[in-house]
Coordinates of C-alpha atoms in Angstrom, one line a residue:
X1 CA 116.6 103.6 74.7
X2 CA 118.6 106.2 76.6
X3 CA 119.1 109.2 74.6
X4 CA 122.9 109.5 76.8
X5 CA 123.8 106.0 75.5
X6 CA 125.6 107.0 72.3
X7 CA 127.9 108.7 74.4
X8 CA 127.7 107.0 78.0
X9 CA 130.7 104.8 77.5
X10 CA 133.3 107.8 76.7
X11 CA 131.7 110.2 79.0
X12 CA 131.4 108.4 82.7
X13 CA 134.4 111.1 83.5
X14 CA 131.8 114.1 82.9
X15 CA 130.2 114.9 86.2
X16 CA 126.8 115.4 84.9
X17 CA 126.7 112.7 82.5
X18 CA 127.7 110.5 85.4
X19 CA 124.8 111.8 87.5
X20 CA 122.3 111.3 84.9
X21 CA 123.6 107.9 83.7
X22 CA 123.7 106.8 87.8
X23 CA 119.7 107.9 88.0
X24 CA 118.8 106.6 84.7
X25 CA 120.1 102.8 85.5
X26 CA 118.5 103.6 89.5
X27 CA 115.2 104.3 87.8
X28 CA 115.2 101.4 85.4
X29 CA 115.7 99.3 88.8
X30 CA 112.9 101.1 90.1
X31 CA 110.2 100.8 87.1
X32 CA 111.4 97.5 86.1
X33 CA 112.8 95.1 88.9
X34 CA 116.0 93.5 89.7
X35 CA 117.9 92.9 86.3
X36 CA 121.5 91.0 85.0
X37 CA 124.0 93.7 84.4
X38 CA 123.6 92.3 80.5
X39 CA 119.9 92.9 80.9
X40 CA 120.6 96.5 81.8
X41 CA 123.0 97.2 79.0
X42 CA 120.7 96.0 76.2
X43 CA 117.3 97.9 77.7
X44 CA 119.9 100.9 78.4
X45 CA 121.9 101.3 75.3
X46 CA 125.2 101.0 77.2
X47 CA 128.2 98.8 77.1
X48 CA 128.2 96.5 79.6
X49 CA 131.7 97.8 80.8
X50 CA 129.4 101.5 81.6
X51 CA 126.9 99.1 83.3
X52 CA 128.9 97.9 85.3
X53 CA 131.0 100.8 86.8
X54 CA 127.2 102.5 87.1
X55 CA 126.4 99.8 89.1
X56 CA 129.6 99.3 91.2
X57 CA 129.0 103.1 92.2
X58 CA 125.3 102.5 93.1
X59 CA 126.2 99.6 95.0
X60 CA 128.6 101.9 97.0
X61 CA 126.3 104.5 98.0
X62 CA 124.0 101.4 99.2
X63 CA 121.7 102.3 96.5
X64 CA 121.4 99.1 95.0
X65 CA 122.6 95.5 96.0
X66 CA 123.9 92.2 94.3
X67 CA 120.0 89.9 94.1
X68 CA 119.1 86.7 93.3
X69 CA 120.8 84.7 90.2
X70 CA 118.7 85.0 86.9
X71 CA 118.9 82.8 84.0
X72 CA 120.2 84.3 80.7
X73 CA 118.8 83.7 77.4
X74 CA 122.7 81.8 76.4
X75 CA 125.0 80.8 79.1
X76 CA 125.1 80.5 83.1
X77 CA 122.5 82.0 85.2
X78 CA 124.1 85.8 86.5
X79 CA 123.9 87.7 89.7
X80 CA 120.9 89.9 88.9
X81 CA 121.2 93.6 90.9
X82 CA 118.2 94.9 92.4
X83 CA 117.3 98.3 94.6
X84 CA 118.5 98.5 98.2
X85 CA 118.4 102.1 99.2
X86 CA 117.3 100.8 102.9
X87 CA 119.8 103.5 104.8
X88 CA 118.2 106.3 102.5
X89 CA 114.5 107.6 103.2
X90 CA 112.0 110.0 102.3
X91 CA 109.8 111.6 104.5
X92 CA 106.6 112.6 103.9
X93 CA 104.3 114.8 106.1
X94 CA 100.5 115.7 106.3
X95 CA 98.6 118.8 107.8
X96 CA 95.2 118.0 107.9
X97 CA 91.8 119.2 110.0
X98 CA 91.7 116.4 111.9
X99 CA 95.6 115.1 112.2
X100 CA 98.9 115.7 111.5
X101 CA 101.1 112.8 110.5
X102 CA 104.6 111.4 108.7
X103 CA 105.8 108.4 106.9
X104 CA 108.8 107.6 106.0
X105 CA 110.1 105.3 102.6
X106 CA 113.0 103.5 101.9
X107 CA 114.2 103.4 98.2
X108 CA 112.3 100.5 97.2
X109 CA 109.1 101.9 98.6
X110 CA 109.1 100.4 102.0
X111 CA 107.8 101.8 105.0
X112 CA 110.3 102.7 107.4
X113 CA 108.4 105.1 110.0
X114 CA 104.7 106.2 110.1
X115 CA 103.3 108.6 113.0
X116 CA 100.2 110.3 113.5
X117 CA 98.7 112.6 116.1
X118 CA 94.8 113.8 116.3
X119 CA 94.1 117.4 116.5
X120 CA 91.5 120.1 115.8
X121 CA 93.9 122.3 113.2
X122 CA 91.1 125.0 113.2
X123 CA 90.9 125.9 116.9
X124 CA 95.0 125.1 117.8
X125 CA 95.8 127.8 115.0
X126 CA 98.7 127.2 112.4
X127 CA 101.5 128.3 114.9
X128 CA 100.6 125.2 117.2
X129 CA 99.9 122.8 114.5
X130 CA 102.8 123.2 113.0
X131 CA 104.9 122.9 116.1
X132 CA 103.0 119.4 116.7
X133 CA 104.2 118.4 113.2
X134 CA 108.0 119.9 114.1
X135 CA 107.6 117.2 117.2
X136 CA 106.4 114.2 115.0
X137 CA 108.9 114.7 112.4
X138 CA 112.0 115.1 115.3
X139 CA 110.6 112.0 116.5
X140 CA 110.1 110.0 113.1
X141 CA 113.8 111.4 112.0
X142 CA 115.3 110.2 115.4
X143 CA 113.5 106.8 114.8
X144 CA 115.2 106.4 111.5
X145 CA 118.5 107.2 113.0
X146 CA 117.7 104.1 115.0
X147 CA 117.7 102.2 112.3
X148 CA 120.6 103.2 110.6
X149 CA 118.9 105.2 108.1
X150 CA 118.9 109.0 107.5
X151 CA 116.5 111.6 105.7
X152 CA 116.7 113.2 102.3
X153 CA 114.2 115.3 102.2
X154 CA 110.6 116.3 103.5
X155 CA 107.4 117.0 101.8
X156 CA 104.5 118.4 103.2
X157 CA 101.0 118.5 102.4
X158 CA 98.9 120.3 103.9
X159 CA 95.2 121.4 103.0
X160 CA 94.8 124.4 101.4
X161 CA 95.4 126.5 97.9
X162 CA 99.9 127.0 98.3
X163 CA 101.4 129.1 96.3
X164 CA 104.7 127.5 95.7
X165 CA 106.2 130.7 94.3
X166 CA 105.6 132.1 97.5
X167 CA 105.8 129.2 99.7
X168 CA 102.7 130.7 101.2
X169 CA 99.4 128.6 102.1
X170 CA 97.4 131.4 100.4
X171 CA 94.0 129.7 101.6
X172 CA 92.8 126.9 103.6
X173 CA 89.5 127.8 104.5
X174 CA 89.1 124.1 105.9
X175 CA 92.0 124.6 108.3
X176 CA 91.1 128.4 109.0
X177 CA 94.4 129.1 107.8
X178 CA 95.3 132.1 105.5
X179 CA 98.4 133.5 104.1
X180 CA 101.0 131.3 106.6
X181 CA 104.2 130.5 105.6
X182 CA 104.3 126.8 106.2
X183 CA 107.2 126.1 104.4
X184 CA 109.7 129.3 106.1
X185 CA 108.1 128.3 109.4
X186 CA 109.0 124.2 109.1
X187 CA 113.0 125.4 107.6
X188 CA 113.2 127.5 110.4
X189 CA 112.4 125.3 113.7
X190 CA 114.0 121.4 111.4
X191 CA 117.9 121.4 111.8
X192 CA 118.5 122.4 107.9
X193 CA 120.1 119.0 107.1
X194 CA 117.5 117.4 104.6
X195 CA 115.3 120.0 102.1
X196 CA 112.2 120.8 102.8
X197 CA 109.3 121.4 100.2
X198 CA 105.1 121.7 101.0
X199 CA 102.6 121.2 98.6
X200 CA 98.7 120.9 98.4
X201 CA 97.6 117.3 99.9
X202 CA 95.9 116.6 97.3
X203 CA 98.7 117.0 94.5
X204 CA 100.5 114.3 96.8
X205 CA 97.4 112.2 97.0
X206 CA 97.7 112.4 93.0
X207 CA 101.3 111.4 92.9
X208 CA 100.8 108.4 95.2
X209 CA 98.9 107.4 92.9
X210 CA 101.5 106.6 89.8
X211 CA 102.5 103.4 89.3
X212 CA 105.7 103.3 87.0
X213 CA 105.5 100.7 84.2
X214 CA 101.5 101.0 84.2
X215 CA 100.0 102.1 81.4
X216 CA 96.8 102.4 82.9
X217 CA 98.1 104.9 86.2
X218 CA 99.8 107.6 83.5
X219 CA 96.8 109.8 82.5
X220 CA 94.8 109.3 85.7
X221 CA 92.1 111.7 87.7
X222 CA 92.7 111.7 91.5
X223 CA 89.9 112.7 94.1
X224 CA 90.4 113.1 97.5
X225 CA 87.4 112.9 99.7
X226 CA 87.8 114.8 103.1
X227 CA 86.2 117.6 104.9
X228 CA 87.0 119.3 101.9
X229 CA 87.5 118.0 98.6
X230 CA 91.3 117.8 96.0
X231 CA 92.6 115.7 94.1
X232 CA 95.2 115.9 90.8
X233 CA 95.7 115.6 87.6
X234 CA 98.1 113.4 86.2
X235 CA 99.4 113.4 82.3
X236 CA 102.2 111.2 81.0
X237 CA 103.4 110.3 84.4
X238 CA 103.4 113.8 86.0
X239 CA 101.5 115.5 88.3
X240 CA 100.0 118.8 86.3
X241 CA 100.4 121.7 88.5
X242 CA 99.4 125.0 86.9
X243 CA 101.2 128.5 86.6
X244 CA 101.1 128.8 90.8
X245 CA 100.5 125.3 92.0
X246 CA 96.9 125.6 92.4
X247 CA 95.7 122.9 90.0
X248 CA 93.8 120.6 91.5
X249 CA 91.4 122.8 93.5
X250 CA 88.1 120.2 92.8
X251 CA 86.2 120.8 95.6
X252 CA 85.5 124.5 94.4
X253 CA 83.8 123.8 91.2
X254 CA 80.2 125.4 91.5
X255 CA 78.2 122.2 90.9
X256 CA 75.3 123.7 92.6
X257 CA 74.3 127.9 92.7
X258 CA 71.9 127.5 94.9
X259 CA 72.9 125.3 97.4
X260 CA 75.0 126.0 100.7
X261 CA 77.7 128.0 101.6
X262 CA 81.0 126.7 101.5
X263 CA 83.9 127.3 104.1
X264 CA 85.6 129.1 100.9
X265 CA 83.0 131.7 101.0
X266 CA 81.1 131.0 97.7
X267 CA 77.4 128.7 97.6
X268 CA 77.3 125.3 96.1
X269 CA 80.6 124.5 95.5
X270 CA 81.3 120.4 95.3
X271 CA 82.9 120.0 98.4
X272 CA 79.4 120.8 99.6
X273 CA 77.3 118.3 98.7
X274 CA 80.6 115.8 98.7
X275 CA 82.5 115.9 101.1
X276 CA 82.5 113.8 104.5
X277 CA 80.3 116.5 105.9
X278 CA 77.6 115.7 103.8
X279 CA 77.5 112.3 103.9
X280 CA 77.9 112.4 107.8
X281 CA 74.8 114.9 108.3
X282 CA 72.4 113.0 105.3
X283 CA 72.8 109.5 107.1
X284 CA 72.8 110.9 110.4
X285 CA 71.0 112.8 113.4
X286 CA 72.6 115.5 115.2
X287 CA 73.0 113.0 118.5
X288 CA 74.2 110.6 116.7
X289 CA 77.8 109.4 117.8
X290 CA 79.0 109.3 114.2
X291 CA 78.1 112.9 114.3
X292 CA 80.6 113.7 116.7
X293 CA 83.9 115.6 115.6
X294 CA 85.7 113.9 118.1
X295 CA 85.0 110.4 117.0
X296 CA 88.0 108.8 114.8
X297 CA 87.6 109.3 111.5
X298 CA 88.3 106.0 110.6
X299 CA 85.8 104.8 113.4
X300 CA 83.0 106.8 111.8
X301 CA 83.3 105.3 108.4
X302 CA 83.6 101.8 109.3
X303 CA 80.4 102.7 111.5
X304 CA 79.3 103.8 108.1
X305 CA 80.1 101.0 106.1
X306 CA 78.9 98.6 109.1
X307 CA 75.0 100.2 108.4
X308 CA 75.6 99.7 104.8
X309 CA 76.3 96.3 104.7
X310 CA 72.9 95.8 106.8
X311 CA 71.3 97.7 104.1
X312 CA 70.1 100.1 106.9
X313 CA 67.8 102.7 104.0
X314 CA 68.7 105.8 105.5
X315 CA 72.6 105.0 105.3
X316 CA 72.2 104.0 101.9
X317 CA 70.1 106.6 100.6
X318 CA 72.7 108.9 101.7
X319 CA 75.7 107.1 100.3
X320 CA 73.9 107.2 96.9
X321 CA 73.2 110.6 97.1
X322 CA 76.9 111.8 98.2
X323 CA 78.1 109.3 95.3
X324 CA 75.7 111.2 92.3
X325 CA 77.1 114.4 93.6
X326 CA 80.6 113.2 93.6
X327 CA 79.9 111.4 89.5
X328 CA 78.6 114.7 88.6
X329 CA 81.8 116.5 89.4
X330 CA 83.7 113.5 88.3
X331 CA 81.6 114.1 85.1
X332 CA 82.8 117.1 84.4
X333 CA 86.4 116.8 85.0
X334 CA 85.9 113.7 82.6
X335 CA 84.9 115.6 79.6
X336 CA 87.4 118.0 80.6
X337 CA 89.8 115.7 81.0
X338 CA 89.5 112.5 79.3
X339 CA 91.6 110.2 81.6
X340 CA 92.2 106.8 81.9
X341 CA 90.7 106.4 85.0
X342 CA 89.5 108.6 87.9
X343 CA 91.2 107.1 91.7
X344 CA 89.2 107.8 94.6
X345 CA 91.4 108.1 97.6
X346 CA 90.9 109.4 101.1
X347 CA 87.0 108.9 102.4
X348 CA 86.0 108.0 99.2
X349 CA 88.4 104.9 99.3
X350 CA 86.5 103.9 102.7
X351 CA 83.1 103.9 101.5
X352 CA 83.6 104.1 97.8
X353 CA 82.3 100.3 97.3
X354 CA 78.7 101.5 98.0
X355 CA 78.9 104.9 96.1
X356 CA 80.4 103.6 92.9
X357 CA 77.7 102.1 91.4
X358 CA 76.2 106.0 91.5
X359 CA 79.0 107.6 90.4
X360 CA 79.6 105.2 87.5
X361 CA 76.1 106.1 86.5
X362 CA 76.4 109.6 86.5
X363 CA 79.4 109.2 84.1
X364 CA 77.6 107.2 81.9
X365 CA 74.5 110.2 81.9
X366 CA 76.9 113.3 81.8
X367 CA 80.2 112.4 79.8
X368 CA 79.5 113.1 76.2
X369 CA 82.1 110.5 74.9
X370 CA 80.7 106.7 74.2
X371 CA 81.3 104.8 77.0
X372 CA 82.6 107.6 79.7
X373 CA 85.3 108.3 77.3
X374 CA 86.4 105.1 78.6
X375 CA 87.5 106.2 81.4
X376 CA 86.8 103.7 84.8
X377 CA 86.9 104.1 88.7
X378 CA 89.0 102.3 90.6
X379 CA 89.8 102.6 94.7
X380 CA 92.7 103.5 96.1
X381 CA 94.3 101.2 98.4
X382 CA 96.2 103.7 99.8
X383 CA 93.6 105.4 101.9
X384 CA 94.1 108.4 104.0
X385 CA 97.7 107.9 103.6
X386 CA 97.6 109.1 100.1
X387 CA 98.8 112.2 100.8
X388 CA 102.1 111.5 103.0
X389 CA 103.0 108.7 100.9
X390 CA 103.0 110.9 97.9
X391 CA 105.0 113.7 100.2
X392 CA 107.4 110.3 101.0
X393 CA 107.8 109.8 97.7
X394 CA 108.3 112.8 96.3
X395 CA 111.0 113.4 98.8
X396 CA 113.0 110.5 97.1
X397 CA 112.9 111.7 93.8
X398 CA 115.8 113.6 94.5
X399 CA 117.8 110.6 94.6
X400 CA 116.6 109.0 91.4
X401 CA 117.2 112.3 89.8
X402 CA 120.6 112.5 91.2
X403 CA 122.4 109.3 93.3
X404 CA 125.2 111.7 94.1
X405 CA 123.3 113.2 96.6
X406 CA 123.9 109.9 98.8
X407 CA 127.8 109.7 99.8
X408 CA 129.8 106.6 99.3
X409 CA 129.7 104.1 101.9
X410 CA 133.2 103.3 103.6
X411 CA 134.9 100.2 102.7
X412 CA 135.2 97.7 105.2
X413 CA 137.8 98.0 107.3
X414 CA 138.4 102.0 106.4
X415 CA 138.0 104.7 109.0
X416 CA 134.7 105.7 109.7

């Protein structure tokens, strides 16, 4: 129950508990589905008087619409209201090695836009990436405007240690980059009319990965399998950052002293021995196609899986190997960590139905609590879009936290 109901129906004149009352009944849409206005004022704690002017604002702001008719428990079916949101979108954004890329969400989760361009990030050098990803979110804006829609706010991920307190990219030894300030640099060259927010990819990757109402996706382990290796922690429903941002940083964990350098600088860090490199070069010879840097990433899994499925030995042996280096890490975090479940998204996703049976063992070996703590693995369905889903997403939360932010639609007939 609402802890603003005992007071919601006297108080709809103070600003702030309007706001919060707006993005408490805009949530409840959200976690819970389209609902009677007497539905919402028995799960809420309000008056169905305070329900209904809620409602009548959201509907004004197109952030909710009249749905279909539901049956009550007594009485004659009601008009049930439901999410709309379809002229208000979130934009996420992606810096990666291989790609930049957007998507843009509606308020009920839809996609609206997605663009993506292939690059090498580590030989254009930030200052050009970023002016490819300047381009691609011009273009995704102006496609929204085509639409009717309009943007509330960007978040980008980008790959790399950011210092939020900064807004620096401290270190992304992947990308080549070091101490750029991606988020000064975006505000500066965007027109200024939406906020703008960047974050590590795989902290959106994480958030993606919440599904509200689930018990099962509140206490979840994220790990996102690239060139490099991230992921997230999620407690209670949130995304655990850490004092500077930097939680999350997986693929660093020395899992092994004595084994190769990493692009961080340091020897056997996890990324190492599981990340796409490493899969690529153990099932592969250097003159291989699937060797090739140019070659889709997408194209080289499915080229992956494709050798799998023929139970080619080599491919296989190489998949189980990548997969007990990425239980034992998973392993650790798990004792760490204790979560539900552990998500694999990004290459992991891809492939992950022939390296689950290995990491699954390794948990079994290496997690001290009976049965893995009872923690599972699932795959992501999300893919490599993880990460600028989350970023879409996030950018939206600014509505559900506050609906005021979207203006009131004119009536019909009144000036536009």
């Amino acid at each position: 129950m609402s802890t603003l109901s005992h007071t919601a129906g006297h108080s709809l004149g103070n600003p702030d508990v309007r706001r919060s009352n707006l993005g408490l009944v805009l949530r409840h849409l959200r976690d819970h589905g389209a609902r009677s206005r007497a539905a919402l004022a028995v799960e809420l704690g309000m008056t169905r008087s305070t329900v209904s002017t809620l409602i009548t604002e959201l509907i004004e702001r197109g952030l909710a619409s009249d749905g279909p008719l539901v049956q009550n428990a007594v009485g004659r079916p009601s008009t049930a209201v439901e999410l709309d949101g379809r002229a208000v979108c979130g934009i996420g954004a992606e810096i990666n090695v291989n790609h930049v890329s957007t998507m843009a969400l509606d308020l009920r989760g839809q996609i609206v836009e997605e663009r993506k361009i292939g690059l090498d990030a580590r030989s254009l050098g930030a200052g050009r990436v970023i002016e490819r990803l300047v381009d691609l979110v011009q273009e995704t804006v102006g496609g929204l405007e085509s639409r009717g829609a309009a943007p509330v706010g960007l978040t980008v991920g980008v790959a790399g240690l950011y210092d939020q307190t900064r807004d620096v990219l401290t270190h992304g030894p992947n990308l080549g980059w070091y101490d750029v300030p991606v988020g000064t640099i975006l505000r500066d060259e965007l027109d200024g009319s939406y906020p703008v927010v960047v974050d590590n990819e795989g902290n959106l990757a994480a958030a993606a990965e919440v599904t509200p109402g689930d018990p099962s996706r509140q206490d979840i382990l994220v790990l996102h399998g690239e060139i490099g290796v991230g992921g997230g922690i999620v407690t209670g429903g949130r995304l655990l950052r850490g004092s500077h941002g930097y939680a999350g940083e997986f693929g660093h964990m020395i899992v092994d002293p004595r084994g190769r350098q990493c692009g961080c600088g340091r020897q056997g860090c996890w990324e190492t021995v599981s990340g796409l490199r490493a899969l690529i070069e153990l099932a592969a010879d250097p003159d291989d196609p699937i060797r090739n840097p140019g070659m889709d990433i997408d194209a080289r899994l499915a080229e992956i899986n494709r050798r799998a499925d023929l139970a080619d030995t080599r491919t296989l042996d190489a998949l189980d190997e990548v997969g007990s280096w990425v239980g034992v890490g998973a392993s650790i975090l798990a004792n760490a960590l204790n979560p539900t479940t552990i998500v694999l998204t990004g290459y992991y996703a891809a492939v992950g139905h022939h390296m689950r049976p290995a990491i699954e063992r390794e948990l079994r070996d290496r997690v001290v609590a009976p049965g893995a703590g009872g923690t599972r693995v699932e795959l992501s369905t999300l893919g490599f879009g993880a990460a600028v889903r989350g970023g879409a997403t996030a950018s939206l939360e600014s509505v559900f936290a506050d609906p005021t932010r979207v203006p009131r639609r004119p009536a019909t007939g009144e000036a536009q």
